[in-house]
CSV table of C-alpha atoms in Angstrom, one decimal:
chain,number,residue,atom,x,y,z
N,1,MET,CA,-12.5,-16.7,9.5
N,2,MET,CA,-13.7,-18.7,6.6
N,3,ASP,CA,-11.9,-21.8,5.2
N,4,VAL,CA,-9.3,-20.5,2.7
N,5,PRO,CA,-7.7,-22.1,-0.3
N,6,LYS,CA,-4.4,-23.9,0.3
N,7,GLY,CA,-1.5,-24.0,-2.1
N,8,ASN,CA,2.3,-24.1,-2.3
N,9,ILE,CA,5.1,-22.4,-4.2
N,10,PHE,CA,4.1,-24.1,-7.4
N,11,ASP,CA,0.5,-22.8,-7.1
N,12,LEU,CA,1.9,-19.3,-6.3
N,13,GLU,CA,3.9,-19.4,-9.5
N,14,ALA,CA,1.0,-20.7,-11.6
N,15,GLU,CA,-1.7,-18.5,-10.2
N,16,VAL,CA,0.2,-15.2,-9.5
N,17,ILE,CA,3.7,-14.9,-10.8
N,18,TYR,CA,3.3,-16.4,-14.3
N,19,LYS,CA,0.1,-14.5,-14.8
N,20,ASP,CA,1.8,-11.2,-14.1
N,21,LEU,CA,-0.4,-10.5,-11.0
N,22,CYS,CA,2.4,-10.1,-8.5
N,23,CYS,CA,2.3,-6.8,-6.7
N,24,TYR,CA,5.9,-7.2,-5.4
N,25,CYS,CA,4.8,-6.7,-1.8
N,26,GLY,CA,7.5,-9.0,-0.4
N,27,ALA,CA,5.2,-11.1,1.7
N,28,CYS,CA,6.3,-14.5,0.2
N,29,GLY,CA,10.0,-13.9,0.4
N,30,ALA,CA,10.0,-12.2,3.7
N,31,PHE,CA,9.0,-15.4,5.5
N,32,CYS,CA,10.5,-17.9,3.1
N,33,THR,CA,14.1,-16.7,2.9
N,34,GLU,CA,15.4,-20.2,2.2
N,35,TYR,CA,13.7,-20.6,-1.1
N,36,ILE,CA,12.5,-17.2,-2.5
N,37,ARG,CA,14.5,-14.3,-3.8
N,38,TYR,CA,13.5,-11.3,-5.9
N,39,ALA,CA,14.7,-10.5,-9.4
N,40,ASN,CA,13.2,-8.0,-11.8
N,41,GLU,CA,10.6,-7.1,-9.2
N,42,LYS,CA,9.2,-10.6,-9.0
N,43,PRO,CA,9.8,-13.6,-6.7
N,44,THR,CA,12.0,-16.3,-8.1
N,45,THR,CA,12.9,-19.7,-6.6
N,46,GLU,CA,16.5,-20.8,-6.2
N,47,GLN,CA,15.5,-24.3,-5.3
N,48,LYS,CA,12.3,-26.1,-5.2
N,49,CYS,CA,10.2,-26.4,-2.1
N,50,TYR,CA,7.9,-29.4,-1.8
N,51,GLU,CA,5.6,-28.3,1.0
N,52,LEU,CA,2.0,-29.1,0.2
N,53,HIS,CA,0.9,-25.8,1.9
N,54,GLY,CA,3.2,-22.9,2.0
N,55,ALA,CA,3.3,-19.6,3.8
N,56,CYS,CA,4.2,-18.0,0.5
N,57,TYR,CA,0.8,-18.9,-0.9
N,58,ASP,CA,-1.0,-18.2,2.3
N,59,PHE,CA,0.4,-14.7,2.8
N,60,CYS,CA,0.2,-13.5,-0.8
N,61,PRO,CA,-2.6,-10.9,-1.3
N,62,ARG,CA,-3.2,-12.1,-4.8
N,63,THR,CA,-4.0,-15.7,-4.1
N,64,PHE,CA,-7.1,-15.0,-2.1
N,65,PHE,CA,-8.4,-12.2,0.0
N,66,PRO,CA,-11.8,-12.7,1.8
N,67,ILE,CA,-12.8,-9.0,2.0
N,68,PHE,CA,-15.9,-9.2,4.2
N,69,GLU,CA,-14.3,-11.7,6.5
N,70,MET,CA,-11.3,-9.4,6.8
N,71,ASP,CA,-13.7,-6.5,7.6
N,72,LYS,CA,-15.1,-8.5,10.5
N,73,ALA,CA,-11.7,-9.7,11.8
N,74,ILE,CA,-10.0,-6.3,11.7
N,75,PHE,CA,-12.8,-3.8,12.3
N,76,GLY,CA,-15.4,-5.9,14.0
N,77,GLY,CA,-18.1,-5.3,11.3
N,78,VAL,CA,-18.9,-5.1,7.7
N,79,ARG,CA,-18.4,-1.9,5.6
N,80,GLU,CA,-21.2,0.6,5.1
N,81,ASP,CA,-19.3,2.5,2.5
N,82,ASN,CA,-18.6,0.2,-0.5
N,83,ALA,CA,-16.2,2.6,-2.1
N,84,LEU,CA,-13.9,3.4,0.9
N,85,GLY,CA,-14.5,0.4,3.2
N,86,CYS,CA,-14.8,0.6,7.0
N,87,TYR,CA,-13.9,3.8,8.8
N,88,LYS,CA,-14.8,5.9,11.8
N,89,GLU,CA,-14.0,9.4,10.5
N,90,ILE,CA,-12.5,11.3,7.6
N,91,LEU,CA,-10.5,14.4,8.2
N,92,THR,CA,-8.1,16.8,6.4
N,93,ALA,CA,-4.9,17.4,8.3
N,94,LYS,CA,-1.4,18.7,8.1
N,95,THR,CA,1.8,18.6,10.2
N,96,THR,CA,2.9,21.6,12.4
N,97,ASP,CA,6.5,20.5,12.3
N,98,LYS,CA,8.6,22.7,10.0
N,99,ASP,CA,11.3,20.1,9.6
N,100,ILE,CA,8.8,17.6,8.4
N,101,GLU,CA,6.9,20.1,6.3
N,102,GLY,CA,10.0,20.8,4.2
N,103,GLU,CA,10.5,17.2,3.2
N,104,CYS,CA,7.0,15.8,3.1
N,105,GLN,CA,4.3,15.0,0.5
N,106,ASP,CA,1.2,17.1,0.9
N,107,GLY,CA,0.4,17.5,4.6
N,108,GLY,CA,3.2,15.4,6.0
N,109,ILE,CA,0.7,13.4,8.1
N,110,VAL,CA,2.4,10.0,7.8
N,111,THR,CA,5.8,11.3,8.9
N,112,ALA,CA,4.2,13.4,11.7
N,113,LEU,CA,2.2,10.5,13.1
N,114,LEU,CA,5.2,8.1,12.9
N,115,SER,CA,7.5,10.5,14.6
N,116,PHE,CA,5.0,11.2,17.3
N,117,ALA,CA,4.3,7.5,17.9
N,118,LEU,CA,8.1,6.8,18.2
N,119,GLU,CA,8.6,9.8,20.5
N,120,LYS,CA,5.8,8.6,22.8
N,121,GLY,CA,6.9,5.0,22.9
N,122,MET,CA,3.9,3.7,21.0
N,123,ILE,CA,6.2,2.1,18.6
N,124,ASP,CA,9.9,1.1,18.6
N,125,ALA,CA,10.4,1.1,14.9
N,126,ALA,CA,8.6,2.0,11.6
N,127,VAL,CA,9.0,0.1,8.4
N,128,VAL,CA,9.1,2.7,5.6
N,129,THR,CA,10.6,3.1,2.2
N,130,LYS,CA,13.5,5.3,1.4
N,131,LYS,CA,15.1,6.2,-2.0
N,132,SER,CA,18.0,4.0,-2.9
N,133,GLU,CA,21.4,5.7,-2.9
N,134,GLU,CA,22.5,3.5,-5.8
N,135,GLU,CA,19.6,3.9,-8.2
N,136,ALA,CA,17.6,7.1,-8.4
N,137,TRP,CA,13.9,6.8,-7.3
N,138,THR,CA,14.1,3.1,-6.5
N,139,PRO,CA,12.4,2.6,-3.1
N,140,GLU,CA,14.0,0.3,-0.5
N,141,PRO,CA,12.3,-0.9,2.6
N,142,THR,CA,14.0,0.2,5.8
N,143,VAL,CA,13.5,-0.1,9.5
N,144,ALA,CA,13.5,3.5,10.9
N,145,THR,CA,14.1,4.0,14.6
N,146,THR,CA,14.7,7.7,14.7
N,147,LYS,CA,12.8,10.8,13.6
N,148,GLU,CA,15.6,11.5,11.1
N,149,GLU,CA,15.2,8.1,9.5
N,150,ILE,CA,11.5,8.5,9.3
N,151,ILE,CA,11.9,11.8,7.6
N,152,ALA,CA,14.3,10.2,5.1
N,153,GLY,CA,11.5,8.0,4.0
N,154,ALA,CA,9.0,10.8,3.4
N,155,GLY,CA,7.5,11.5,0.0
N,156,SER,CA,5.8,9.4,-2.6
N,157,LYS,CA,8.0,7.3,-5.0
N,158,TYR,CA,5.3,6.0,-7.4
N,159,THR,CA,7.4,2.9,-7.9
N,160,THR,CA,7.2,-0.1,-5.6
N,161,ALA,CA,9.4,-2.2,-3.3
N,162,PRO,CA,9.0,-5.5,-1.3
N,163,VAL,CA,8.0,-3.6,1.9
N,164,LEU,CA,7.1,-6.8,3.8
N,165,THR,CA,10.8,-7.8,3.8
N,166,GLY,CA,11.3,-4.7,6.0
N,167,VAL,CA,8.9,-6.1,8.5
N,168,ARG,CA,10.9,-9.3,8.6
N,169,ASP,CA,14.0,-7.2,9.2
N,170,ALA,CA,12.3,-5.5,12.1
N,171,PHE,CA,11.4,-8.8,13.6
N,172,ASP,CA,15.0,-10.0,13.2
N,173,GLN,CA,16.2,-6.9,15.0
N,174,GLY,CA,14.0,-7.8,17.9
N,175,LYS,CA,11.5,-4.9,17.5
N,176,LYS,CA,8.2,-5.6,19.2
N,177,GLU,CA,6.1,-2.4,18.6
N,178,ILE,CA,6.2,-1.8,14.9
N,179,ALA,CA,4.4,0.5,12.5
N,180,LEU,CA,4.1,-0.3,8.8
N,181,VAL,CA,3.6,2.2,6.0
N,182,GLY,CA,2.4,0.7,2.7
N,183,VAL,CA,0.2,1.0,-0.3
N,184,PRO,CA,-3.0,-1.0,-0.3
N,185,CYS,CA,-1.6,-4.4,-1.6
N,186,GLN,CA,1.1,-4.2,1.0
N,187,ILE,CA,-1.4,-3.6,3.8
N,188,GLN,CA,-3.5,-6.4,2.6
N,189,ALA,CA,-0.5,-8.7,2.7
N,190,MET,CA,0.2,-7.7,6.3
N,191,ARG,CA,-3.4,-8.4,7.3
N,192,LYS,CA,-3.2,-11.8,5.7
N,193,ILE,CA,-0.1,-12.6,7.7
N,194,GLN,CA,-1.7,-11.4,10.9
N,195,THR,CA,-4.9,-13.3,10.4
N,196,SER,CA,-3.4,-16.5,9.0
N,197,GLN,CA,-4.9,-19.7,10.6
N,198,ASN,CA,-2.0,-21.8,9.3
N,199,PHE,CA,1.2,-19.9,10.0
N,200,ASP,CA,2.2,-17.9,13.1
N,201,VAL,CA,5.1,-15.6,12.6
N,202,LYS,CA,4.1,-13.4,15.6
N,203,ALA,CA,2.8,-10.8,13.3
N,204,ASP,CA,1.0,-9.1,16.2
N,205,ARG,CA,4.2,-7.2,16.7
N,206,VAL,CA,3.0,-4.9,13.9
N,207,LYS,CA,0.8,-2.7,16.1
N,208,LEU,CA,0.0,0.0,13.6
N,209,SER,CA,-0.5,0.2,9.8
N,210,ILE,CA,-0.7,3.4,7.8
N,211,GLY,CA,-1.9,3.0,4.3
N,212,LEU,CA,-1.1,5.2,1.4
N,213,MET,CA,-4.0,5.8,-1.1
N,214,CYS,CA,-3.0,4.5,-4.5
N,215,THR,CA,-4.3,4.5,-8.0
N,216,GLU,CA,-1.3,2.5,-9.4
N,217,SER,CA,2.4,2.3,-9.3
N,218,PHE,CA,4.7,2.6,-12.3
N,219,ASP,CA,7.2,0.3,-13.9
N,220,ARG,CA,10.5,2.1,-13.2
N,221,ASP,CA,12.1,1.4,-16.6
N,222,LYS,CA,9.0,2.7,-18.3
N,223,LEU,CA,9.0,5.8,-16.0
N,224,VAL,CA,12.6,6.5,-16.9
N,225,GLU,CA,11.8,6.3,-20.6
N,226,LYS,CA,8.7,8.5,-20.2
N,227,LEU,CA,10.7,11.2,-18.4
N,228,SER,CA,13.4,11.1,-21.0
N,229,GLU,CA,10.8,11.7,-23.7
N,230,ASN,CA,10.0,14.9,-21.8
N,231,GLY,CA,13.6,15.9,-21.5
N,232,VAL,CA,14.2,14.9,-17.9
N,233,LYS,CA,16.6,12.5,-16.3
N,234,ILE,CA,15.2,10.6,-13.3
N,235,GLU,CA,18.4,11.4,-11.5
N,236,ASP,CA,17.5,15.1,-11.6
N,237,VAL,CA,14.0,14.7,-10.2
N,238,THR,CA,13.5,16.1,-6.7
N,239,LYS,CA,9.8,15.2,-6.3
N,240,PHE,CA,6.9,13.5,-8.0
N,241,ASP,CA,3.2,14.3,-7.5
N,242,ILE,CA,-0.2,13.5,-8.9
N,243,SER,CA,-2.9,16.1,-8.8
N,244,LYS,CA,-6.0,17.1,-10.8
N,245,GLY,CA,-5.5,14.5,-13.4
N,246,LYS,CA,-1.8,15.2,-14.0
N,247,PHE,CA,1.5,13.7,-13.1
N,248,TYR,CA,4.2,16.1,-12.0
N,249,ALA,CA,8.0,15.7,-12.0
N,250,TYR,CA,10.0,18.5,-10.4
N,251,THR,CA,13.7,19.2,-10.8
N,252,LYS,CA,15.7,22.1,-9.5
N,253,ASP,CA,15.1,23.9,-12.8
N,254,VAL,CA,11.9,22.7,-14.4
N,255,GLU,CA,8.4,21.3,-13.7
N,256,VAL,CA,7.2,18.6,-16.1
N,257,THR,CA,3.5,18.0,-16.4
N,258,ILE,CA,2.1,14.8,-18.0
N,259,PRO,CA,-1.6,13.9,-18.3
N,260,ILE,CA,-2.4,10.9,-16.2
N,261,LYS,CA,-4.0,9.2,-19.2
N,262,ASP,CA,-0.6,9.2,-20.8
N,263,MET,CA,0.9,7.6,-17.7
N,264,LYS,CA,-1.4,4.6,-17.9
N,265,PRO,CA,0.9,2.5,-20.2
N,266,LEU,CA,3.5,2.7,-17.4
N,267,MET,CA,1.3,1.0,-14.9
N,268,ARG,CA,2.7,-2.3,-13.4
N,269,GLU,CA,0.7,-5.3,-14.6
N,270,GLY,CA,-0.1,-6.3,-11.1
N,271,CYS,CA,-1.8,-3.0,-10.5
N,272,LYS,CA,-4.4,-3.7,-13.1
N,273,VAL,CA,-6.2,-6.2,-10.9
N,274,CYS,CA,-6.2,-4.1,-7.7
N,275,TYR,CA,-9.6,-2.9,-6.5
N,276,ASP,CA,-8.3,-1.0,-3.4
N,277,PHE,CA,-7.6,2.7,-3.7
N,278,GLY,CA,-8.0,3.8,-0.1
N,279,ALA,CA,-5.9,1.2,1.7
N,280,GLU,CA,-9.1,-0.1,3.2
N,281,PHE,CA,-7.5,-2.4,5.7
N,282,ALA,CA,-5.1,0.0,7.3
N,283,ASP,CA,-5.6,1.6,10.8
N,284,VAL,CA,-5.2,5.0,9.1
N,285,SER,CA,-5.3,5.8,5.4
N,286,VAL,CA,-3.6,8.9,4.0
N,287,GLY,CA,-3.8,10.6,0.6
N,288,SER,CA,-4.3,14.0,-1.1
N,289,ILE,CA,-7.7,13.6,-2.9
N,290,GLY,CA,-10.3,15.9,-1.4
N,291,SER,CA,-7.9,18.1,0.5
N,292,ASP,CA,-6.5,21.6,-0.2
N,293,ALA,CA,-2.9,21.9,-1.3
N,294,GLY,CA,-0.5,21.3,1.6
N,295,TRP,CA,-3.1,19.2,3.4
N,296,SER,CA,-3.7,15.4,3.6
N,297,THR,CA,-6.9,13.5,3.6
N,298,VAL,CA,-7.0,11.1,6.6
N,299,ILE,CA,-9.3,8.2,6.9
N,300,ILE,CA,-9.4,6.9,10.5
N,301,ARG,CA,-10.5,3.2,10.4
N,302,SER,CA,-9.6,1.5,13.6
N,303,GLU,CA,-9.5,2.2,17.4
N,304,GLU,CA,-5.7,2.2,17.2
N,305,GLY,CA,-5.7,4.7,14.4
N,306,GLU,CA,-8.2,6.9,16.2
N,307,LYS,CA,-6.1,6.9,19.3
N,308,LEU,CA,-3.0,7.9,17.4
N,309,VAL,CA,-4.6,10.7,15.5
N,310,ASP,CA,-6.4,12.0,18.6
N,311,GLU,CA,-3.3,12.1,20.7
N,312,ALA,CA,-1.2,13.7,18.0
N,313,LYS,CA,-3.8,16.4,17.6
N,314,LYS,CA,-4.0,17.0,21.4
N,315,ALA,CA,-0.2,17.3,21.5
N,316,GLY,CA,-0.3,19.9,18.7
N,317,VAL,CA,1.8,17.7,16.3
N,318,ILE,CA,-0.9,17.9,13.7
N,319,LYS,CA,-3.9,20.2,13.0
N,320,THR,CA,-7.1,18.9,11.5
N,321,LYS,CA,-10.3,20.1,10.0
N,322,ASN,CA,-13.5,18.3,9.1
N,323,LEU,CA,-13.6,17.2,5.4
N,324,ALA,CA,-16.5,18.8,3.7
N,325,LYS,CA,-19.1,16.5,2.1
N,326,LYS,CA,-18.4,18.0,-1.3
N,327,SER,CA,-14.7,17.0,-0.9
N,328,LEU,CA,-15.7,13.5,0.1
N,329,GLU,CA,-17.4,12.8,-3.2
N,330,PRO,CA,-14.3,12.9,-5.5
N,331,LEU,CA,-12.6,10.6,-3.0
N,332,GLN,CA,-15.4,8.1,-3.2
N,333,LYS,CA,-15.7,8.5,-7.0
N,334,LEU,CA,-12.0,7.7,-7.5
N,335,ALA,CA,-12.2,4.7,-5.2
N,336,LEU,CA,-15.2,3.3,-7.0
N,337,ARG,CA,-13.7,4.0,-10.4
N,338,LYS,CA,-10.7,1.9,-9.6
N,339,LYS,CA,-12.9,-1.0,-8.5
N,340,THR,CA,-15.2,-0.9,-11.5
N,341,GLU,CA,-12.4,-0.5,-14.0
N,342,ASN,CA,-10.2,-3.2,-12.6
N,343,VAL,CA,-12.8,-5.8,-12.1
N,344,ASN,CA,-13.0,-6.1,-15.8
N,345,ASN,CA,-9.3,-6.8,-15.9
N,346,ILE,CA,-9.8,-9.5,-13.2
N,347,LEU,CA,-12.6,-11.1,-15.2
N,348,GLU,CA,-10.3,-11.1,-18.3
N,349,LYS,CA,-7.6,-12.9,-16.3
N,350,THR,CA,-9.8,-15.5,-14.6
N,351,GLY,CA,-13.3,-15.7,-16.2
N,352,GLN,CA,-16.5,-15.2,-14.5
N,353,ILE,CA,-16.4,-18.1,-12.1
N,354,ASN,CA,-13.0,-17.7,-10.4
N,355,LEU,CA,-12.5,-14.1,-9.4
N,356,LEU,CA,-8.8,-14.1,-8.6
N,357,ASN,CA,-8.3,-13.0,-5.0
N,358,LEU,CA,-11.9,-11.7,-4.6
N,359,VAL,CA,-13.2,-14.5,-2.3
N,360,VAL,CA,-16.8,-13.3,-2.2
N,361,SER,CA,-20.1,-14.6,-3.4
N,362,GLY,CA,-21.7,-13.2,-6.5
N,363,LYS,CA,-24.1,-11.1,-4.3
N,364,ASP,CA,-21.2,-9.8,-2.2
N,365,LEU,CA,-19.2,-8.9,-5.3
N,366,LYS,CA,-22.1,-6.8,-6.6
N,367,MET,CA,-22.1,-5.0,-3.3
N,368,LEU,CA,-18.5,-3.9,-3.8
N,369,PHE,CA,-19.1,-2.1,-7.0
N,370,VAL,CA,-22.5,-0.4,-6.4
């Protein structure tokens, strides 16, 4: 790996938190429980730490992220697809489990793969998010050790949580074969932790990462207000979905449809500088773009991901089909659009010399967006 910038908690505050770039992944507080807490979906310090180089800065995906070095470290080579990153194969798939099908988002692939991996002893826990029992549609990281607990975490929430604190919980519980489910920024944080040259938290215990394709997450307070404008209480919502340029909120009685362009003002500030739609550094990435209703698009990226999907398919836990070339095009188009739109936001934040967490040369940067 290349030499990387070094900083401490003061640098993290100056470069990320005060600039509204935090993605609330939980990486800083997960491994610095003495100094860092979370309030209003941001890290906050209860007392000052005077370390010259801190794990909080090292693990944060928004301080630096050497994309092509990460490609080499994780996948053994450099991406050929600049829109979607490194991958071995792209499929469309769905679960065959009726229990999962009734609770899942789209094809239920994430839940099916996790349940299969747990049953076969490939993992002893999965870090997922479940809906809070105290505040409707507020996701909470949880360590799932049963199929029922995994199913309880099914479905997209479209708001965010400090998922990496769930990884720390799994470590504290003595789990040694862990799967992590997260959106792109959370997967990036996990990869930074795993490849850190300066801090060893035994992160190789996370054996599998499943990434959720993501255009953005929403500020919960703004989401509550938007739903209210459309006559819906968030407490009554049973499911959210995004499809064909529209945001859907379902209750027992109504279906509310809102154009995606009208949801953009609800986007978290930290999402405006994200260039990763496809969870490019996961072992397996899952989303809906490109697949038929009731199916999921599955990007197999690593050997670990390939083994899991192949074995689940052989066991009849999932069924798959090849993704048609015409279906791949909208997936690539959306991924590239996120990169090109958000790089302008990055430049506005940092100028044309320092490109935030894009640790690449000018030539390499151009490669990312062509």
